Amino acid sequence: MAAGLSEKTKKAVPAGLRRISIVESGGKIEMGRMFGTDGVRGVAGSELTIELATQLGQAGAYVLTKEKEHQATIIVGCDTRISGGMLANALMAGICSVGANAVYVGTLPTPAIAYLTRKHKVDAGVMISASHNPVEFNGIKFFNGEGYKLSDELEDEIETMIRNKMKDITFPIGSGVGRIDYRFDIRDEYVAFVKKCVPVDLHGLKIVADCAEGAAYYTAVKTLRELGADLIPIHVHPDGTNINANCGSTHMDELKARVVYEKADIGLAFDGDADRLLAVDETGCVVDGDQLMAICGNYMKQKGTLKKDTIVVTVMTNLGFSVMGKENGIHIEKTKVGDRYVLEHMRENGYNIGGEQSGHIIFLDDNTTGDGLLSALHVLQVMVDTQKKLSELASIMEIYPQALVNAKVPNHKKEHYMEYAEIAEAIEQLEQKFNGEGRVLIRPSGTEPLVRVMIEGKNQKEIEEEAAQLAELITKIML
């Protein structure tokens, strides 16, 4: 798996992606956890192999359907990357081999798979995607029958079965084998669903939509046009290899320029699997996930639909968001990084909006996961109802400058940085220095041998210098 990657490829793997890994800890080789915060991910064909995809299909179908008395059915979809078909077929072979049925719906956004799983009352859903990452990567993400991502316990059960070589599974033969059905028409059900959730009239609005050569290329364009928008779609010609290539929510320069050139009201940037959204205002400035949540949360509060007057975010959310909450009577609750933790907190406490700065926003009254198109419609609804420009709406929160520096440390030590007195003292001194006008956030990476140092404050140059010095100190002491 990871051990088979060249050094060049390993260095090219984006932060947070290398899910299937072998870690050296104190001279001992250990297998890393197969499931990350967003499913199983890796380089398709070398890390995420067809053998592993088949095993995930077998173990996933077995674990998620073993209590069922009927023959189980699982919906499978993918984004536009070239390896999607290869992995989908391997996965569905695994599903059928344990006696479950598969319904292949082709290219659809991740939130569409979550919705269709719930709507059609099937037993589970699977999305094959590596989200915003380059084409060579892919991933496999499971949803339960209610359209929610799996708990850590269920993922661990699936992983244990794979590591134990499926010894507890009885493979049926003859008529007991599952079948595959193909339903490429089902994507229009998702379009109808989002239009029903937010039936906003977009006539008179000029919109540039960057679909990242990804899963939004059909559903976002069809939805926005049917709602009346004057739409200029870009990056809507996926060829299997161009997903996220200098486009979408991770590469927004072209969208910013196009919005200004077209004199558009707003630009929408989706990622490869369309579960997140960033925007561009009419002046060409990026409006990030924090600002979009501030816009929608305040609108919901004014309408009386913001449950418990609360928005759920992560610890990485900009300090300005908390200031915005205090000024507008909105309670802000924070979780650790990862949309799954935001969702868990929302469900446990009865909240209905939450998300991340990256644009992964969950409107829990509508869908069970982050949904870029749904987020776009909610933002557009605020613009239509208030008749305000996006730049004016986004000014509800001030964005504090942030500096993020990674400190390289031994992987087996990264969780223990606060056990070093000199590091703990340096962090405490910085917290006292920025108290009231900034903050210091230190956290170990979930996937790499790094400790991430993030400082927010009023002065960009000052916080960059302080973050670099602290990261250098952490590396020096812990190596």
Short mmCIF file of C-alpha atoms in Angstrom, two decimals:
data_model
loop_
_atom_site.label_atom_id
_atom_site.label_comp_id
_atom_site.label_asym_id
_atom_site.label_seq_id
_atom_site.Cartn_x
_atom_site.Cartn_y
_atom_site.Cartn_z
CA MET A 1 0.00 0.00 0.00
CA ALA A 2 1.68 3.23 1.12
CA ALA A 3 4.99 1.41 1.24
CA GLY A 4 4.79 0.92 -2.53
CA LEU A 5 4.79 4.66 -3.28
CA SER A 6 7.90 6.36 -4.60
CA GLU A 7 9.42 9.13 -2.49
CA LYS A 8 8.38 11.63 -5.16
CA THR A 9 4.74 10.50 -5.01
CA LYS A 10 4.72 10.52 -1.20
CA LYS A 11 5.85 14.14 -1.17
CA ALA A 12 3.17 15.05 -3.69
CA VAL A 13 0.33 13.66 -1.58
CA PRO A 14 -1.74 16.58 -0.25
CA ALA A 15 -1.96 17.07 3.50
CA GLY A 16 -4.73 15.04 5.05
CA LEU A 17 -5.04 12.58 2.17
CA ARG A 18 -2.65 9.72 2.87
CA ARG A 19 -5.20 7.53 4.65
CA ILE A 20 -3.87 4.06 3.92
CA SER A 21 -0.46 4.16 5.51
CA ILE A 22 2.29 2.24 7.24
CA VAL A 23 3.85 4.18 10.10
CA GLU A 24 7.22 3.56 11.74
CA SER A 25 6.98 4.07 15.49
CA GLY A 26 10.05 3.56 17.63
CA GLY A 27 11.53 1.07 15.17
CA LYS A 28 8.28 -0.91 14.99
CA ILE A 29 6.21 -0.97 11.80
CA GLU A 30 2.51 -0.45 12.44
CA MET A 31 -0.48 -0.31 10.11
CA GLY A 32 -2.23 3.05 10.20
CA ARG A 33 -6.02 3.19 10.53
CA MET A 34 -7.62 2.50 7.15
CA PHE A 35 -10.51 4.94 7.62
CA GLY A 36 -9.76 8.64 7.94
CA THR A 37 -12.16 11.46 8.76
CA ASP A 38 -13.78 11.10 5.33
CA GLY A 39 -13.63 7.43 4.37
CA VAL A 40 -10.76 5.44 2.89
CA ARG A 41 -8.53 7.43 0.56
CA GLY A 42 -5.33 6.92 -1.38
CA VAL A 43 -3.68 6.80 -4.78
CA ALA A 44 -6.02 4.79 -7.00
CA GLY A 45 -4.36 1.63 -8.24
CA SER A 46 -1.47 1.61 -5.77
CA GLU A 47 -2.87 2.52 -2.35
CA LEU A 48 -6.56 2.23 -3.11
CA THR A 49 -6.41 -0.95 -5.20
CA ILE A 50 -9.21 -2.90 -6.86
CA GLU A 51 -8.55 -5.67 -4.31
CA LEU A 52 -9.12 -3.27 -1.44
CA ALA A 53 -12.21 -1.81 -3.13
CA THR A 54 -13.65 -5.33 -3.48
CA GLN A 55 -12.89 -6.08 0.18
CA LEU A 56 -14.52 -2.80 1.25
CA GLY A 57 -17.58 -3.78 -0.76
CA GLN A 58 -17.70 -7.19 0.89
CA ALA A 59 -17.01 -6.09 4.46
CA GLY A 60 -19.06 -2.89 4.18
CA ALA A 61 -22.10 -4.68 2.77
CA TYR A 62 -21.85 -7.41 5.37
CA VAL A 63 -21.46 -5.11 8.38
CA LEU A 64 -24.12 -2.64 7.28
CA THR A 65 -26.72 -5.24 6.31
CA LYS A 66 -26.11 -8.29 8.52
CA GLU A 67 -29.09 -7.51 10.75
CA LYS A 68 -31.47 -7.25 7.80
CA GLU A 69 -33.95 -10.01 7.08
CA HIS A 70 -34.33 -9.00 3.42
CA GLN A 71 -31.79 -8.98 0.59
CA ALA A 72 -29.97 -5.70 1.11
CA THR A 73 -29.49 -2.95 -1.49
CA ILE A 74 -26.69 -0.37 -1.64
CA ILE A 75 -26.58 2.74 -3.87
CA VAL A 76 -23.17 3.51 -5.42
CA GLY A 77 -22.08 6.75 -7.10
CA CYS A 78 -18.83 8.48 -8.00
CA ASP A 79 -17.33 11.78 -9.09
CA THR A 80 -15.81 12.31 -12.54
CA ARG A 81 -12.27 11.01 -12.02
CA ILE A 82 -11.09 8.31 -14.39
CA SER A 83 -10.56 5.69 -11.68
CA GLY A 84 -14.17 5.94 -10.48
CA GLY A 85 -15.54 3.29 -12.83
CA MET A 86 -12.70 0.89 -12.04
CA LEU A 87 -13.23 1.18 -8.29
CA ALA A 88 -17.04 1.21 -8.53
CA ASN A 89 -17.08 -2.08 -10.41
CA ALA A 90 -14.66 -3.68 -7.95
CA LEU A 91 -16.70 -2.39 -5.01
CA MET A 92 -19.99 -3.60 -6.50
CA ALA A 93 -18.46 -7.02 -7.22
CA GLY A 94 -17.68 -7.21 -3.52
CA ILE A 95 -21.19 -6.10 -2.56
CA CYS A 96 -22.81 -8.73 -4.81
CA SER A 97 -20.44 -11.48 -3.65
CA VAL A 98 -21.91 -11.34 -0.13
CA GLY A 99 -25.48 -11.46 -1.43
CA ALA A 100 -26.41 -7.76 -1.47
CA ASN A 101 -27.65 -5.80 -4.49
CA ALA A 102 -25.98 -2.70 -5.90
CA VAL A 103 -27.64 0.22 -7.70
CA TYR A 104 -25.10 2.18 -9.74
CA VAL A 105 -26.20 5.79 -10.30
CA GLY A 106 -23.05 7.07 -12.05
CA THR A 107 -21.65 10.56 -11.55
CA LEU A 108 -23.39 12.46 -8.77
CA PRO A 109 -22.39 14.77 -5.89
CA THR A 110 -21.71 13.22 -2.50
CA PRO A 111 -24.79 14.89 -0.95
CA ALA A 112 -26.94 13.40 -3.72
CA ILE A 113 -25.85 9.90 -2.70
CA ALA A 114 -26.72 10.68 0.92
CA TYR A 115 -30.16 11.98 -0.12
CA LEU A 116 -30.97 9.15 -2.53
CA THR A 117 -29.95 6.54 0.03
CA ARG A 118 -32.48 8.04 2.42
CA LYS A 119 -35.21 8.67 -0.15
CA HIS A 120 -35.20 5.19 -1.65
CA LYS A 121 -34.96 3.54 1.76
CA VAL A 122 -32.03 1.36 0.72
CA ASP A 123 -29.69 -0.10 3.30
CA ALA A 124 -26.58 1.98 2.60
CA GLY A 125 -24.89 4.30 0.13
CA VAL A 126 -21.33 4.57 -1.12
CA MET A 127 -19.61 7.55 -2.72
CA ILE A 128 -16.37 7.05 -4.64
CA SER A 129 -14.47 10.33 -4.58
CA ALA A 130 -11.36 12.08 -3.29
CA SER A 131 -13.20 15.40 -3.06
CA HIS A 132 -10.96 18.40 -3.84
CA ASN A 133 -7.78 16.36 -4.38
CA PRO A 134 -5.96 15.70 -7.70
CA VAL A 135 -7.08 13.08 -10.20
CA GLU A 136 -4.66 10.32 -9.19
CA PHE A 137 -6.32 10.00 -5.79
CA ASN A 138 -9.67 8.46 -4.98
CA GLY A 139 -11.68 7.42 -1.96
CA ILE A 140 -14.56 5.26 -0.77
CA LYS A 141 -17.05 6.71 1.71
CA PHE A 142 -20.03 4.88 3.23
CA PHE A 143 -23.40 6.22 4.36
CA ASN A 144 -25.86 4.30 6.50
CA GLY A 145 -29.50 3.88 5.53
CA GLU A 146 -30.36 7.30 7.00
CA GLY A 147 -27.78 9.05 4.83
CA TYR A 148 -25.24 9.72 7.60
CA LYS A 149 -21.53 8.93 7.56
CA LEU A 150 -20.63 5.85 9.58
CA SER A 151 -19.58 5.93 13.21
CA ASP A 152 -15.98 5.12 14.12
CA GLU A 153 -17.23 1.85 15.61
CA LEU A 154 -18.80 0.67 12.35
CA GLU A 155 -15.74 1.71 10.35
CA ASP A 156 -13.53 -0.22 12.78
CA GLU A 157 -15.76 -3.27 12.37
CA ILE A 158 -15.41 -3.09 8.58
CA GLU A 159 -11.65 -2.64 8.85
CA THR A 160 -11.30 -5.57 11.26
CA MET A 161 -13.13 -7.87 8.85
CA ILE A 162 -10.75 -6.90 6.05
CA ARG A 163 -7.67 -7.41 8.20
CA ASN A 164 -9.07 -10.81 9.27
CA LYS A 165 -9.49 -11.75 5.59
CA MET A 166 -13.30 -12.02 5.77
CA LYS A 167 -13.14 -15.19 7.85
CA ASP A 168 -16.62 -14.64 9.30
CA ILE A 169 -18.35 -14.14 5.94
CA THR A 170 -20.22 -16.92 4.15
CA PHE A 171 -20.25 -16.26 0.40
CA PRO A 172 -23.49 -17.30 -1.33
CA ILE A 173 -23.67 -19.05 -4.70
CA GLY A 174 -26.31 -19.45 -7.38
CA SER A 175 -29.42 -17.34 -6.82
CA GLY A 176 -27.97 -16.03 -3.55
CA VAL A 177 -25.53 -13.74 -5.35
CA GLY A 178 -26.53 -10.08 -5.61
CA ARG A 179 -27.28 -8.20 -8.82
CA ILE A 180 -26.31 -4.76 -10.18
CA ASP A 181 -28.93 -2.32 -11.52
CA TYR A 182 -28.06 0.88 -13.39
CA ARG A 183 -30.09 4.06 -12.74
CA PHE A 184 -28.51 7.01 -14.52
CA ASP A 185 -31.85 8.84 -14.58
CA ILE A 186 -31.91 9.20 -10.81
CA ARG A 187 -29.80 12.36 -10.80
CA ASP A 188 -32.86 14.46 -11.67
CA GLU A 189 -34.45 13.39 -8.38
CA TYR A 190 -31.66 15.21 -6.57
CA VAL A 191 -32.21 18.35 -8.68
CA ALA A 192 -35.91 18.30 -7.78
CA PHE A 193 -35.01 17.80 -4.12
CA VAL A 194 -32.73 20.85 -3.78
CA LYS A 195 -35.20 23.05 -5.67
CA LYS A 196 -37.91 21.98 -3.23
CA CYS A 197 -35.66 22.71 -0.22
CA VAL A 198 -34.90 26.26 -1.40
CA PRO A 199 -37.45 27.36 -4.05
CA VAL A 200 -35.77 30.71 -4.71
CA ASP A 201 -36.50 32.72 -7.87
CA LEU A 202 -33.13 33.57 -9.43
CA HIS A 203 -34.39 35.66 -12.35
CA GLY A 204 -32.31 38.81 -12.59
CA LEU A 205 -29.21 37.32 -10.96
CA LYS A 206 -26.08 36.80 -13.03
CA ILE A 207 -24.07 33.88 -11.69
CA VAL A 208 -20.74 32.35 -12.68
CA ALA A 209 -20.52 28.73 -11.47
CA ASP A 210 -17.21 26.83 -11.44
CA CYS A 211 -18.05 23.13 -11.27
CA ALA A 212 -14.41 21.97 -10.99
CA GLU A 213 -14.82 19.48 -13.88
CA GLY A 214 -16.45 17.42 -11.16
CA ALA A 215 -19.72 15.98 -9.94
CA ALA A 216 -21.62 19.30 -10.00
CA TYR A 217 -21.27 19.71 -13.77
CA TYR A 218 -24.83 18.52 -14.45
CA THR A 219 -26.83 18.99 -11.24
CA ALA A 220 -25.66 22.53 -10.39
CA VAL A 221 -26.10 23.84 -13.93
CA LYS A 222 -29.56 22.29 -14.36
CA THR A 223 -30.78 23.52 -10.96
CA LEU A 224 -29.56 27.11 -11.29
CA ARG A 225 -30.93 27.45 -14.81
CA GLU A 226 -34.32 25.97 -13.91
CA LEU A 227 -34.56 28.49 -11.05
CA GLY A 228 -34.12 31.30 -13.57
CA ALA A 229 -30.49 32.38 -13.13
CA ASP A 230 -28.53 34.07 -15.90
CA LEU A 231 -25.86 31.39 -15.60
CA ILE A 232 -22.31 31.31 -16.93
CA PRO A 233 -21.02 27.79 -16.17
CA ILE A 234 -17.27 27.13 -16.34
CA HIS A 235 -15.28 23.90 -15.99
CA VAL A 236 -18.26 21.73 -16.90
CA HIS A 237 -16.53 19.43 -19.40
CA PRO A 238 -15.04 16.62 -17.32
CA ASP A 239 -12.89 14.13 -19.23
CA GLY A 240 -11.88 11.93 -16.30
CA THR A 241 -8.47 13.53 -15.88
CA ASN A 242 -9.18 17.24 -15.38
CA ILE A 243 -11.11 17.21 -12.09
CA ASN A 244 -9.97 20.05 -9.77
CA ALA A 245 -7.20 20.98 -12.25
CA ASN A 246 -6.66 24.72 -11.66
CA CYS A 247 -10.37 25.15 -11.02
CA GLY A 248 -13.02 24.74 -8.36
CA SER A 249 -12.92 25.76 -4.71
CA THR A 250 -9.16 25.15 -4.35
CA HIS A 251 -8.14 27.27 -7.38
CA MET A 252 -10.33 30.37 -7.55
CA ASP A 253 -8.28 32.92 -9.53
CA GLU A 254 -10.10 32.26 -12.80
CA LEU A 255 -13.50 32.49 -11.12
CA LYS A 256 -12.60 35.78 -9.43
CA ALA A 257 -11.50 37.30 -12.74
CA ARG A 258 -14.53 35.94 -14.62
CA VAL A 259 -17.02 37.39 -12.10
CA VAL A 260 -15.51 40.86 -12.50
CA TYR A 261 -15.29 40.55 -16.31
CA GLU A 262 -18.90 39.39 -16.64
CA LYS A 263 -20.13 41.97 -14.10
CA ALA A 264 -21.81 39.06 -12.33
CA ASP A 265 -23.57 39.25 -8.98
CA ILE A 266 -21.81 36.21 -7.55
CA GLY A 267 -19.40 33.41 -8.35
CA LEU A 268 -19.92 29.89 -6.99
CA ALA A 269 -16.99 27.48 -6.57
CA PHE A 270 -17.68 23.78 -5.99
CA ASP A 271 -15.13 21.05 -5.30
CA GLY A 272 -14.79 17.72 -7.09
CA ASP A 273 -17.63 15.94 -5.29
CA ALA A 274 -19.69 19.13 -4.75
CA ASP A 275 -20.13 18.79 -1.00
CA ARG A 276 -18.57 22.16 -0.31
CA LEU A 277 -18.99 25.72 -1.58
CA LEU A 278 -16.93 28.89 -1.62
CA ALA A 279 -18.14 32.09 -3.27
CA VAL A 280 -16.83 35.23 -4.94
CA ASP A 281 -18.57 38.58 -4.45
CA GLU A 282 -19.28 41.08 -7.22
CA THR A 283 -15.91 42.79 -6.65
CA GLY A 284 -13.93 39.56 -7.13
CA CYS A 285 -13.22 38.89 -3.44
CA VAL A 286 -13.48 35.36 -2.01
CA VAL A 287 -16.25 34.73 0.52
CA ASP A 288 -15.21 31.69 2.56
CA GLY A 289 -17.20 29.13 4.52
CA ASP A 290 -17.08 31.15 7.74
CA GLN A 291 -18.59 34.17 6.01
CA LEU A 292 -21.22 32.08 4.21
CA MET A 293 -22.30 30.54 7.53
CA ALA A 294 -22.41 34.01 9.10
CA ILE A 295 -24.63 35.27 6.26
CA CYS A 296 -27.02 32.31 6.38
CA GLY A 297 -27.02 31.97 10.17
CA ASN A 298 -27.94 35.61 10.70
CA TYR A 299 -30.68 35.38 8.08
CA MET A 300 -32.05 32.26 9.79
CA LYS A 301 -31.98 33.99 13.17
CA GLN A 302 -33.95 36.93 11.79
CA LYS A 303 -36.50 34.51 10.31
CA GLY A 304 -36.74 32.54 13.56
CA THR A 305 -35.44 29.33 12.00
CA LEU A 306 -31.97 29.17 13.63
CA LYS A 307 -32.44 26.44 16.21
CA LYS A 308 -31.31 27.49 19.69
CA ASP A 309 -29.69 30.55 18.03
CA THR A 310 -26.57 28.44 17.55
CA ILE A 311 -24.07 27.74 14.77
CA VAL A 312 -21.58 24.86 15.09
CA VAL A 313 -18.05 25.33 13.71
CA THR A 314 -14.58 23.84 14.27
CA VAL A 315 -11.64 25.16 16.27
CA MET A 316 -10.07 26.32 12.98
CA THR A 317 -12.89 28.79 12.29
CA ASN A 318 -11.69 32.38 12.16
CA LEU A 319 -11.74 34.37 15.39
CA GLY A 320 -13.86 36.97 13.65
CA PHE A 321 -16.71 34.46 13.54
CA SER A 322 -16.93 34.36 17.32
CA VAL A 323 -16.87 38.16 17.43
CA MET A 324 -19.71 38.20 14.86
CA GLY A 325 -21.71 35.81 17.03
CA LYS A 326 -21.39 37.99 20.12
CA GLU A 327 -22.42 41.09 18.18
CA ASN A 328 -25.51 39.41 16.72
CA GLY A 329 -26.75 37.31 19.64
CA ILE A 330 -25.68 34.01 18.08
CA HIS A 331 -24.12 31.29 20.19
CA ILE A 332 -21.05 29.66 18.60
CA GLU A 333 -20.08 26.10 19.53
CA LYS A 334 -16.80 24.55 18.37
CA THR A 335 -15.74 20.97 17.67
CA LYS A 336 -12.46 19.43 16.58
CA VAL A 337 -11.57 19.62 12.89
CA GLY A 338 -13.70 17.52 10.56
CA ASP A 339 -17.23 17.94 9.27
CA ARG A 340 -18.23 14.60 10.81
CA TYR A 341 -17.59 16.05 14.28
CA VAL A 342 -19.62 19.14 13.43
CA LEU A 343 -22.47 16.90 12.29
CA GLU A 344 -22.31 14.70 15.39
CA HIS A 345 -22.51 17.77 17.64
CA MET A 346 -25.42 19.19 15.65
CA ARG A 347 -27.39 15.93 15.88
CA GLU A 348 -26.69 15.43 19.57
CA ASN A 349 -27.82 18.95 20.50
CA GLY A 350 -30.56 19.76 18.00
CA TYR A 351 -28.79 22.44 15.93
CA ASN A 352 -29.49 22.97 12.24
CA ILE A 353 -26.49 24.76 10.70
CA GLY A 354 -22.78 24.15 11.03
CA GLY A 355 -19.64 23.68 9.00
CA GLU A 356 -16.07 24.55 8.21
CA GLN A 357 -14.11 27.48 6.83
CA SER A 358 -13.35 25.33 3.76
CA GLY A 359 -16.99 25.63 2.69
CA HIS A 360 -18.34 22.33 3.96
CA ILE A 361 -21.67 23.60 5.32
CA ILE A 362 -24.41 21.38 6.73
CA PHE A 363 -28.04 22.51 6.63
CA LEU A 364 -29.42 19.67 8.72
CA ASP A 365 -33.08 20.56 8.13
CA ASP A 366 -32.46 19.70 4.46
CA ASN A 367 -29.70 17.11 4.10
CA THR A 368 -27.50 14.84 6.20
CA THR A 369 -24.12 16.00 4.93
CA GLY A 370 -22.40 19.06 3.52
CA ASP A 371 -24.02 20.10 0.24
CA GLY A 372 -22.44 22.71 -2.03
CA LEU A 373 -25.49 23.28 -4.22
CA LEU A 374 -27.85 23.52 -1.26
CA SER A 375 -25.46 25.99 0.39
CA ALA A 376 -25.41 28.05 -2.80
CA LEU A 377 -29.19 28.24 -2.92
CA HIS A 378 -29.40 29.32 0.72
CA VAL A 379 -26.88 32.13 0.10
CA LEU A 380 -28.70 33.19 -3.07
CA GLN A 381 -31.97 33.23 -1.15
CA VAL A 382 -30.50 35.72 1.32
CA MET A 383 -29.32 37.91 -1.57
CA VAL A 384 -32.74 37.81 -3.23
CA ASP A 385 -34.76 38.42 -0.05
CA THR A 386 -32.56 41.23 1.30
CA GLN A 387 -31.72 42.74 -2.10
CA LYS A 388 -28.17 43.21 -0.83
CA LYS A 389 -24.93 42.58 -2.69
CA LEU A 390 -22.80 39.68 -1.49
CA SER A 391 -19.97 42.02 -0.45
CA GLU A 392 -22.34 43.87 1.89
CA LEU A 393 -23.70 40.65 3.38
CA ALA A 394 -20.17 39.28 3.91
CA SER A 395 -19.15 42.39 5.85
CA ILE A 396 -21.15 41.09 8.82
CA MET A 397 -17.89 39.52 10.06
CA GLU A 398 -14.33 40.79 10.14
CA ILE A 399 -11.75 38.22 9.10
CA TYR A 400 -8.77 38.20 11.42
CA PRO A 401 -5.39 37.47 9.75
CA GLN A 402 -4.20 33.89 10.25
CA ALA A 403 -0.76 32.32 10.10
CA LEU A 404 -0.38 28.54 9.83
CA VAL A 405 3.02 26.85 10.10
CA ASN A 406 3.74 23.11 10.33
CA ALA A 407 6.33 21.78 12.77
CA LYS A 408 7.88 18.46 11.74
CA VAL A 409 8.03 16.01 14.64
CA PRO A 410 8.32 12.21 15.07
CA ASN A 411 4.91 10.68 14.39
CA HIS A 412 4.74 8.80 17.71
CA LYS A 413 5.45 12.01 19.64
CA LYS A 414 3.04 14.42 17.95
CA GLU A 415 0.21 13.96 20.48
CA HIS A 416 2.51 14.76 23.40
CA TYR A 417 3.81 18.24 22.58
CA MET A 418 2.31 19.75 25.75
CA GLU A 419 4.38 17.36 27.88
CA TYR A 420 7.48 19.41 27.04
CA ALA A 421 7.74 22.24 29.59
CA GLU A 422 9.51 24.68 27.26
CA ILE A 423 6.84 24.25 24.57
CA ALA A 424 3.97 24.58 27.03
CA GLU A 425 5.53 27.74 28.48
CA ALA A 426 6.03 29.29 25.02
CA ILE A 427 2.40 28.60 24.10
CA GLU A 428 1.17 30.11 27.39
CA GLN A 429 3.22 33.26 26.84
CA LEU A 430 1.79 33.68 23.34
CA GLU A 431 -1.76 33.15 24.57
CA GLN A 432 -1.26 35.88 27.17
CA LYS A 433 0.24 38.20 24.54
CA PHE A 434 -2.70 37.82 22.13
CA ASN A 435 -5.42 37.57 24.77
CA GLY A 436 -8.51 39.44 23.60
CA GLU A 437 -7.10 40.35 20.19
CA GLY A 438 -6.00 36.99 18.87
CA ARG A 439 -5.54 33.35 19.74
CA VAL A 440 -3.07 30.46 19.50
CA LEU A 441 -4.20 27.03 18.31
CA ILE A 442 -1.83 24.07 18.31
CA ARG A 443 -2.93 20.64 17.13
CA PRO A 444 -1.27 17.44 15.89
CA SER A 445 -2.00 16.41 12.31
CA GLY A 446 -4.35 13.46 12.04
CA THR A 447 -2.41 11.90 9.17
CA GLU A 448 1.16 13.24 9.05
CA PRO A 449 4.15 13.60 11.43
CA LEU A 450 3.37 17.25 12.05
CA VAL A 451 2.19 19.61 14.76
CA ARG A 452 0.22 22.48 13.23
CA VAL A 453 0.75 25.96 14.69
CA MET A 454 -1.99 28.49 13.93
CA ILE A 455 -2.04 32.04 15.28
CA GLU A 456 -4.69 34.71 14.66
CA GLY A 457 -4.30 38.38 15.39
CA LYS A 458 -4.57 41.90 14.04
CA ASN A 459 -1.06 42.13 12.55
CA GLN A 460 -0.24 39.63 9.77
CA LYS A 461 3.55 40.14 9.91
CA GLU A 462 3.67 39.74 13.67
CA ILE A 463 1.63 36.54 13.80
CA GLU A 464 3.62 35.00 10.93
CA GLU A 465 6.86 35.63 12.80
CA GLU A 466 5.48 34.26 16.07
CA ALA A 467 4.05 31.14 14.37
CA ALA A 468 7.36 30.42 12.61
CA GLN A 469 9.33 30.82 15.84
CA LEU A 470 7.00 28.53 17.79
CA ALA A 471 7.02 25.87 15.06
CA GLU A 472 10.83 26.00 14.96
CA LEU A 473 10.95 25.59 18.76
CA ILE A 474 8.57 22.58 18.66
CA THR A 475 10.65 20.86 15.96
CA LYS A 476 13.93 21.57 17.75
CA ILE A 477 12.74 20.19 21.09
CA MET A 478 10.75 17.17 19.85
CA LEU A 479 13.07 15.79 17.17
#
